[in-house]
mmCIF file with all atom_site columns, C-alpha atoms and ligand atoms in Angstrom:
data_model
loop_
_atom_site.group_PDB
_atom_site.id
_atom_site.type_symbol
_atom_site.label_atom_id
_atom_site.label_alt_id
_atom_site.label_comp_id
_atom_site.label_asym_id
_atom_site.label_entity_id
_atom_site.label_seq_id
_atom_site.pdbx_PDB_ins_code
_atom_site.Cartn_x
_atom_site.Cartn_y
_atom_site.Cartn_z
_atom_site.occupancy
_atom_site.B_iso_or_equiv
_atom_site.pdbx_formal_charge
_atom_site.auth_seq_id
_atom_site.auth_comp_id
_atom_site.auth_asym_id
_atom_site.auth_atom_id
_atom_site.pdbx_PDB_model_num
ATOM   1   C  CA  . UNK A 1 1   ? 24.757  7.964   -5.369  1.00 0.00 ? 884  UNK A CA  1
ATOM   2   C  CA  . UNK A 1 2   ? 22.003  9.393   -7.573  1.00 0.00 ? 885  UNK A CA  1
ATOM   3   C  CA  . UNK A 1 3   ? 18.487  9.907   -6.267  1.00 0.00 ? 886  UNK A CA  1
ATOM   4   C  CA  . UNK A 1 4   ? 17.373  7.167   -8.646  1.00 0.00 ? 887  UNK A CA  1
ATOM   5   C  CA  . UNK A 1 5   ? 19.862  4.692   -7.109  1.00 0.00 ? 888  UNK A CA  1
ATOM   6   C  CA  . UNK A 1 6   ? 18.767  5.713   -3.632  1.00 0.00 ? 889  UNK A CA  1
ATOM   7   C  CA  . UNK A 1 7   ? 15.125  5.067   -4.519  1.00 0.00 ? 890  UNK A CA  1
ATOM   8   C  CA  . UNK A 1 8   ? 16.111  1.731   -6.058  1.00 0.00 ? 891  UNK A CA  1
ATOM   9   C  CA  . UNK A 1 9   ? 17.765  0.773   -2.771  1.00 0.00 ? 892  UNK A CA  1
ATOM   10  C  CA  . UNK A 1 10  ? 14.694  1.781   -0.730  1.00 0.00 ? 893  UNK A CA  1
ATOM   11  C  CA  . UNK A 1 11  ? 12.458  -0.357  -2.979  1.00 0.00 ? 894  UNK A CA  1
ATOM   12  C  CA  . UNK A 1 12  ? 14.766  -3.388  -2.762  1.00 0.00 ? 895  UNK A CA  1
ATOM   13  C  CA  . UNK A 1 13  ? 15.076  -3.033  0.982   1.00 0.00 ? 896  UNK A CA  1
ATOM   14  C  CA  . UNK A 1 14  ? 11.289  -3.063  1.475   1.00 0.00 ? 897  UNK A CA  1
ATOM   15  C  CA  . UNK A 1 15  ? 11.008  -6.034  -0.879  1.00 0.00 ? 898  UNK A CA  1
ATOM   16  C  CA  . UNK A 1 16  ? 13.646  -8.040  1.010   1.00 0.00 ? 899  UNK A CA  1
ATOM   17  C  CA  . UNK A 1 17  ? 12.357  -7.124  4.477   1.00 0.00 ? 900  UNK A CA  1
ATOM   18  C  CA  . UNK A 1 18  ? 8.692   -6.211  4.148   1.00 0.00 ? 901  UNK A CA  1
ATOM   19  C  CA  . UNK A 1 19  ? 7.323   -4.277  7.134   1.00 0.00 ? 902  UNK A CA  1
ATOM   20  C  CA  . UNK A 1 20  ? 4.105   -5.575  8.744   1.00 0.00 ? 903  UNK A CA  1
ATOM   21  C  CA  . UNK A 1 21  ? 4.207   -8.822  6.797   1.00 0.00 ? 904  UNK A CA  1
ATOM   22  C  CA  . UNK A 1 22  ? 1.899   -11.488 8.255   1.00 0.00 ? 905  UNK A CA  1
ATOM   23  C  CA  . UNK A 1 23  ? -1.818  -11.776 8.859   1.00 0.00 ? 906  UNK A CA  1
ATOM   24  C  CA  . UNK A 1 24  ? -3.460  -10.307 11.948  1.00 0.00 ? 907  UNK A CA  1
ATOM   25  C  CA  . UNK A 1 25  ? -5.061  -12.621 14.498  1.00 0.00 ? 908  UNK A CA  1
ATOM   26  C  CA  . UNK A 1 26  ? -8.125  -10.426 14.898  1.00 0.00 ? 909  UNK A CA  1
ATOM   27  C  CA  . UNK A 1 27  ? -8.575  -8.047  12.005  1.00 0.00 ? 910  UNK A CA  1
ATOM   28  C  CA  . UNK A 1 28  ? -11.508 -5.679  11.805  1.00 0.00 ? 911  UNK A CA  1
ATOM   29  C  CA  . UNK A 1 29  ? -11.430 -6.091  8.049   1.00 0.00 ? 912  UNK A CA  1
ATOM   30  C  CA  . UNK A 1 30  ? -9.637  -8.424  5.625   1.00 0.00 ? 913  UNK A CA  1
ATOM   31  C  CA  . UNK A 1 31  ? -9.424  -7.414  2.019   1.00 0.00 ? 914  UNK A CA  1
ATOM   32  C  CA  . UNK A 1 32  ? -8.084  -9.332  -0.922  1.00 0.00 ? 915  UNK A CA  1
ATOM   33  C  CA  . UNK A 1 33  ? -6.622  -7.597  -3.933  1.00 0.00 ? 916  UNK A CA  1
ATOM   34  C  CA  . UNK A 1 34  ? -5.214  -8.975  -7.141  1.00 0.00 ? 917  UNK A CA  1
ATOM   35  C  CA  . UNK A 1 35  ? -3.681  -7.963  -10.382 1.00 0.00 ? 918  UNK A CA  1
ATOM   36  C  CA  . UNK A 1 36  ? -5.471  -10.113 -12.975 1.00 0.00 ? 919  UNK A CA  1
ATOM   37  C  CA  . UNK A 1 37  ? -2.862  -9.317  -15.632 1.00 0.00 ? 920  UNK A CA  1
ATOM   38  C  CA  . UNK A 1 38  ? -0.153  -11.255 -13.817 1.00 0.00 ? 921  UNK A CA  1
ATOM   39  C  CA  . UNK A 1 39  ? -1.994  -13.197 -11.081 1.00 0.00 ? 922  UNK A CA  1
ATOM   40  C  CA  . UNK A 1 40  ? -0.273  -11.423 -8.209  1.00 0.00 ? 923  UNK A CA  1
ATOM   41  C  CA  . UNK A 1 41  ? -2.258  -11.352 -4.982  1.00 0.00 ? 924  UNK A CA  1
ATOM   42  C  CA  . UNK A 1 42  ? -2.429  -9.491  -1.721  1.00 0.00 ? 925  UNK A CA  1
ATOM   43  C  CA  . UNK A 1 43  ? -4.337  -10.161 1.494   1.00 0.00 ? 926  UNK A CA  1
ATOM   44  C  CA  . UNK A 1 44  ? -4.566  -7.104  3.693   1.00 0.00 ? 927  UNK A CA  1
ATOM   45  C  CA  . UNK A 1 45  ? -5.742  -7.064  7.316   1.00 0.00 ? 928  UNK A CA  1
ATOM   46  C  CA  . UNK A 1 46  ? -6.541  -3.946  9.309   1.00 0.00 ? 929  UNK A CA  1
ATOM   47  C  CA  . UNK A 1 47  ? -7.416  -3.689  12.980  1.00 0.00 ? 930  UNK A CA  1
ATOM   48  C  CA  . UNK A 1 48  ? -9.323  -0.451  13.408  1.00 0.00 ? 931  UNK A CA  1
ATOM   49  C  CA  . UNK A 1 49  ? -10.354 1.161   16.672  1.00 0.00 ? 932  UNK A CA  1
ATOM   50  C  CA  . UNK A 1 50  ? -12.129 4.502   17.023  1.00 0.00 ? 933  UNK A CA  1
ATOM   51  C  CA  . UNK A 1 51  ? -11.685 5.094   13.303  1.00 0.00 ? 934  UNK A CA  1
ATOM   52  C  CA  . UNK A 1 52  ? -7.896  4.691   13.493  1.00 0.00 ? 935  UNK A CA  1
ATOM   53  C  CA  . UNK A 1 53  ? -5.709  1.921   12.034  1.00 0.00 ? 936  UNK A CA  1
ATOM   54  C  CA  . UNK A 1 54  ? -4.127  0.313   15.106  1.00 0.00 ? 937  UNK A CA  1
ATOM   55  C  CA  . UNK A 1 55  ? -2.601  -2.717  13.398  1.00 0.00 ? 938  UNK A CA  1
ATOM   56  C  CA  . UNK A 1 56  ? -1.896  -3.641  9.820   1.00 0.00 ? 939  UNK A CA  1
ATOM   57  C  CA  . UNK A 1 57  ? -0.685  -6.908  8.299   1.00 0.00 ? 940  UNK A CA  1
ATOM   58  C  CA  . UNK A 1 58  ? -0.456  -8.421  4.856   1.00 0.00 ? 941  UNK A CA  1
ATOM   59  C  CA  . UNK A 1 59  ? 0.613   -11.410 2.803   1.00 0.00 ? 942  UNK A CA  1
ATOM   60  C  CA  . UNK A 1 60  ? 1.640   -10.719 -0.749  1.00 0.00 ? 943  UNK A CA  1
ATOM   61  C  CA  . UNK A 1 61  ? 2.542   -12.934 -3.669  1.00 0.00 ? 944  UNK A CA  1
ATOM   62  C  CA  . UNK A 1 62  ? 3.959   -10.801 -6.406  1.00 0.00 ? 945  UNK A CA  1
ATOM   63  C  CA  . UNK A 1 63  ? 6.757   -8.903  -8.039  1.00 0.00 ? 946  UNK A CA  1
ATOM   64  C  CA  . UNK A 1 64  ? 9.266   -6.818  -6.140  1.00 0.00 ? 947  UNK A CA  1
ATOM   65  C  CA  . UNK A 1 65  ? 7.411   -3.572  -6.811  1.00 0.00 ? 948  UNK A CA  1
ATOM   66  C  CA  . UNK A 1 66  ? 4.062   -4.883  -5.586  1.00 0.00 ? 949  UNK A CA  1
ATOM   67  C  CA  . UNK A 1 67  ? 5.558   -6.341  -2.394  1.00 0.00 ? 950  UNK A CA  1
ATOM   68  C  CA  . UNK A 1 68  ? 7.710   -3.274  -1.679  1.00 0.00 ? 951  UNK A CA  1
ATOM   69  C  CA  . UNK A 1 69  ? 4.729   -1.026  -2.259  1.00 0.00 ? 952  UNK A CA  1
ATOM   70  C  CA  . UNK A 1 70  ? 2.601   -3.055  0.201   1.00 0.00 ? 953  UNK A CA  1
ATOM   71  C  CA  . UNK A 1 71  ? 5.329   -2.728  2.825   1.00 0.00 ? 954  UNK A CA  1
ATOM   72  C  CA  . UNK A 1 72  ? 5.611   1.032   2.256   1.00 0.00 ? 955  UNK A CA  1
ATOM   73  C  CA  . UNK A 1 73  ? 1.835   1.479   2.353   1.00 0.00 ? 956  UNK A CA  1
ATOM   74  C  CA  . UNK A 1 74  ? 1.518   -0.528  5.587   1.00 0.00 ? 957  UNK A CA  1
ATOM   75  C  CA  . UNK A 1 75  ? 4.242   1.525   7.304   1.00 0.00 ? 958  UNK A CA  1
ATOM   76  C  CA  . UNK A 1 76  ? 2.660   4.760   6.175   1.00 0.00 ? 959  UNK A CA  1
ATOM   77  C  CA  . UNK A 1 77  ? -0.935  4.117   7.226   1.00 0.00 ? 960  UNK A CA  1
ATOM   78  C  CA  . UNK A 1 78  ? -0.311  2.542   10.632  1.00 0.00 ? 961  UNK A CA  1
ATOM   79  C  CA  . UNK A 1 79  ? -1.765  4.871   13.261  1.00 0.00 ? 962  UNK A CA  1
ATOM   80  C  CA  . UNK A 1 80  ? -3.709  6.963   10.748  1.00 0.00 ? 963  UNK A CA  1
ATOM   81  C  CA  . UNK A 1 81  ? -7.437  7.521   10.651  1.00 0.00 ? 964  UNK A CA  1
ATOM   82  C  CA  . UNK A 1 82  ? -9.397  5.898   7.810   1.00 0.00 ? 965  UNK A CA  1
ATOM   83  C  CA  . UNK A 1 83  ? -9.907  9.343   6.272   1.00 0.00 ? 966  UNK A CA  1
ATOM   84  C  CA  . UNK A 1 84  ? -6.177  10.059  6.392   1.00 0.00 ? 967  UNK A CA  1
ATOM   85  C  CA  . UNK A 1 85  ? -5.443  6.658   4.837   1.00 0.00 ? 968  UNK A CA  1
ATOM   86  C  CA  . UNK A 1 86  ? -7.834  7.410   1.984   1.00 0.00 ? 969  UNK A CA  1
ATOM   87  C  CA  . UNK A 1 87  ? -6.135  10.769  1.462   1.00 0.00 ? 970  UNK A CA  1
ATOM   88  C  CA  . UNK A 1 88  ? -2.756  9.034   1.230   1.00 0.00 ? 971  UNK A CA  1
ATOM   89  C  CA  . UNK A 1 89  ? -4.107  6.590   -1.368  1.00 0.00 ? 972  UNK A CA  1
ATOM   90  C  CA  . UNK A 1 90  ? -5.223  9.573   -3.472  1.00 0.00 ? 973  UNK A CA  1
ATOM   91  C  CA  . UNK A 1 91  ? -1.807  11.229  -3.078  1.00 0.00 ? 974  UNK A CA  1
ATOM   92  C  CA  . UNK A 1 92  ? -0.009  8.024   -4.073  1.00 0.00 ? 975  UNK A CA  1
ATOM   93  C  CA  . UNK A 1 93  ? -2.126  7.644   -7.209  1.00 0.00 ? 976  UNK A CA  1
ATOM   94  C  CA  . UNK A 1 94  ? -1.536  11.308  -8.076  1.00 0.00 ? 977  UNK A CA  1
ATOM   95  C  CA  . UNK A 1 95  ? 2.230   10.812  -7.697  1.00 0.00 ? 978  UNK A CA  1
ATOM   96  C  CA  . UNK A 1 96  ? 2.207   7.910   -10.159 1.00 0.00 ? 979  UNK A CA  1
ATOM   97  C  CA  . UNK A 1 97  ? 0.003   9.816   -12.568 1.00 0.00 ? 980  UNK A CA  1
ATOM   98  C  CA  . UNK A 1 98  ? 2.028   13.010  -12.502 1.00 0.00 ? 981  UNK A CA  1
ATOM   99  C  CA  . UNK A 1 99  ? 5.522   11.662  -11.782 1.00 0.00 ? 982  UNK A CA  1
ATOM   100 C  CA  . UNK A 1 100 ? 6.063   14.209  -9.030  1.00 0.00 ? 983  UNK A CA  1
ATOM   101 C  CA  . UNK A 1 101 ? 7.481   13.304  -5.599  1.00 0.00 ? 984  UNK A CA  1
ATOM   102 C  CA  . UNK A 1 102 ? 5.324   13.814  -2.545  1.00 0.00 ? 985  UNK A CA  1
ATOM   103 C  CA  . UNK A 1 103 ? 7.144   13.974  0.815   1.00 0.00 ? 986  UNK A CA  1
ATOM   104 C  CA  . UNK A 1 104 ? 3.908   13.076  2.632   1.00 0.00 ? 987  UNK A CA  1
ATOM   105 C  CA  . UNK A 1 105 ? 4.277   9.554   1.229   1.00 0.00 ? 988  UNK A CA  1
ATOM   106 C  CA  . UNK A 1 106 ? 7.427   8.645   3.169   1.00 0.00 ? 989  UNK A CA  1
ATOM   107 C  CA  . UNK A 1 107 ? 9.341   5.711   1.674   1.00 0.00 ? 990  UNK A CA  1
ATOM   108 C  CA  . UNK A 1 108 ? 6.575   5.216   -0.917  1.00 0.00 ? 991  UNK A CA  1
ATOM   109 C  CA  . UNK A 1 109 ? 7.973   8.299   -2.587  1.00 0.00 ? 992  UNK A CA  1
ATOM   110 C  CA  . UNK A 1 110 ? 10.703  6.018   -3.914  1.00 0.00 ? 993  UNK A CA  1
ATOM   111 C  CA  . UNK A 1 111 ? 8.134   4.570   -6.354  1.00 0.00 ? 994  UNK A CA  1
ATOM   112 C  CA  . UNK A 1 112 ? 7.800   7.870   -8.236  1.00 0.00 ? 995  UNK A CA  1
ATOM   113 C  CA  . UNK A 1 113 ? 9.884   6.492   -11.126 1.00 0.00 ? 996  UNK A CA  1
ATOM   114 C  CA  . UNK A 1 114 ? 7.193   3.882   -11.860 1.00 0.00 ? 997  UNK A CA  1
ATOM   115 C  CA  . UNK A 1 115 ? 5.392   6.772   -13.536 1.00 0.00 ? 998  UNK A CA  1
ATOM   116 C  CA  . UNK A 1 116 ? 7.619   6.184   -16.580 1.00 0.00 ? 999  UNK A CA  1
ATOM   117 C  CA  . UNK A 1 117 ? 6.675   2.487   -16.837 1.00 0.00 ? 1000 UNK A CA  1
ATOM   118 C  CA  . UNK A 1 118 ? 2.918   2.256   -17.358 1.00 0.00 ? 1001 UNK A CA  1
ATOM   119 C  CA  . UNK A 1 119 ? 2.881   -1.560  -17.151 1.00 0.00 ? 1002 UNK A CA  1
ATOM   120 C  CA  . UNK A 1 120 ? 4.319   -1.386  -13.622 1.00 0.00 ? 1003 UNK A CA  1
ATOM   121 C  CA  . UNK A 1 121 ? 1.809   1.171   -12.356 1.00 0.00 ? 1004 UNK A CA  1
ATOM   122 C  CA  . UNK A 1 122 ? -0.628  -1.657  -11.592 1.00 0.00 ? 1005 UNK A CA  1
ATOM   123 C  CA  . UNK A 1 123 ? 2.090   -3.413  -9.556  1.00 0.00 ? 1006 UNK A CA  1
ATOM   124 C  CA  . UNK A 1 124 ? 2.731   -0.286  -7.514  1.00 0.00 ? 1007 UNK A CA  1
ATOM   125 C  CA  . UNK A 1 125 ? -0.937  0.514   -6.906  1.00 0.00 ? 1008 UNK A CA  1
ATOM   126 C  CA  . UNK A 1 126 ? -2.184  -2.983  -5.948  1.00 0.00 ? 1009 UNK A CA  1
ATOM   127 C  CA  . UNK A 1 127 ? -1.662  -2.477  -2.198  1.00 0.00 ? 1010 UNK A CA  1
ATOM   128 C  CA  . UNK A 1 128 ? -3.205  0.972   -2.275  1.00 0.00 ? 1011 UNK A CA  1
ATOM   129 C  CA  . UNK A 1 129 ? -6.345  0.006   -4.166  1.00 0.00 ? 1012 UNK A CA  1
ATOM   130 C  CA  . UNK A 1 130 ? -6.693  -2.933  -1.751  1.00 0.00 ? 1013 UNK A CA  1
ATOM   131 C  CA  . UNK A 1 131 ? -6.455  -0.512  1.178   1.00 0.00 ? 1014 UNK A CA  1
ATOM   132 C  CA  . UNK A 1 132 ? -9.048  1.683   -0.482  1.00 0.00 ? 1015 UNK A CA  1
ATOM   133 C  CA  . UNK A 1 133 ? -11.387 -1.307  -0.843  1.00 0.00 ? 1016 UNK A CA  1
ATOM   134 C  CA  . UNK A 1 134 ? -10.818 -2.197  2.835   1.00 0.00 ? 1017 UNK A CA  1
ATOM   135 C  CA  . UNK A 1 135 ? -11.703 1.286   4.081   1.00 0.00 ? 1018 UNK A CA  1
ATOM   136 C  CA  . UNK A 1 136 ? -14.746 1.357   1.799   1.00 0.00 ? 1019 UNK A CA  1
ATOM   137 C  CA  . UNK A 1 137 ? -15.870 -2.021  3.204   1.00 0.00 ? 1020 UNK A CA  1
ATOM   138 C  CA  . UNK A 1 138 ? -15.439 -0.719  6.749   1.00 0.00 ? 1021 UNK A CA  1
ATOM   139 C  CA  . UNK A 1 139 ? -17.412 2.419   6.015   1.00 0.00 ? 1022 UNK A CA  1
ATOM   140 C  CA  . UNK A 1 140 ? -20.142 0.358   4.414   1.00 0.00 ? 1023 UNK A CA  1
ATOM   141 C  CA  . UNK A 1 141 ? -20.210 -1.977  7.421   1.00 0.00 ? 1024 UNK A CA  1
ATOM   142 C  CA  . UNK A 1 142 ? -20.343 0.995   9.798   1.00 0.00 ? 1025 UNK A CA  1
ATOM   143 C  CA  . UNK A 1 143 ? -23.362 2.149   7.835   1.00 0.00 ? 1026 UNK A CA  1
ATOM   144 C  CA  . UNK A 1 144 ? -24.930 -1.263  8.415   1.00 0.00 ? 1027 UNK A CA  1
ATOM   145 C  CA  . UNK A 1 145 ? -23.634 -1.445  12.006  1.00 0.00 ? 1028 UNK A CA  1
ATOM   146 C  CA  . UNK A 1 146 ? -21.555 -4.621  11.694  1.00 0.00 ? 1029 UNK A CA  1
ATOM   147 C  CA  . UNK A 1 147 ? -17.949 -5.806  10.990  1.00 0.00 ? 1030 UNK A CA  1
ATOM   148 C  CA  . UNK A 1 148 ? -16.689 -6.338  7.450   1.00 0.00 ? 1031 UNK A CA  1
ATOM   149 C  CA  . UNK A 1 149 ? -15.121 -9.255  5.567   1.00 0.00 ? 1032 UNK A CA  1
ATOM   150 C  CA  . UNK A 1 150 ? -13.611 -8.498  2.178   1.00 0.00 ? 1033 UNK A CA  1
HETATM 151 FE FE1 . FES B 2 .   ? 2.219   -8.665  -10.925 1.00 0.00 ? 930  FES B FE1 1
HETATM 152 FE FE2 . FES B 2 .   ? 3.777   -6.727  -10.570 1.00 0.00 ? 930  FES B FE2 1
HETATM 153 S  S1  . FES B 2 .   ? 3.994   -8.271  -12.051 1.00 0.00 ? 930  FES B S1  1
HETATM 154 S  S2  . FES B 2 .   ? 1.967   -7.092  -9.560  1.00 0.00 ? 930  FES B S2  1
#
């Protein structure tokens, strides 16, 4: 099996059985993201305690790459601090820009091939830009001293 086939299998597996699918009962922040080009949507919930992501949940309506990517992102950031999560978003974007694998990204590494298909880059990044917006909203709310709704 080639590496490309292996990656294809990882993507399909996350699409068919997304990890952390479902909204949280008591999120610290809820963030909506969409891809206006195709109408795909994502609702992301994070429960954050002491600056660390304790729970993550999402509902996604979209193509296989956008749903798989949300599942991979959710698995990767669970248990991380907000700063670590932001660092992973930057690494993921760099991987898609440069087309170079990054072992720090876990299963999300399987999306490296999207680099060659510019129209799909937006599909792959939707979950990650939504996460970025959620952490930004939380940081802004912390600055104001209250919880955030996105
Ligand atoms: Fe809409 Fe992929 S086609 S996110």
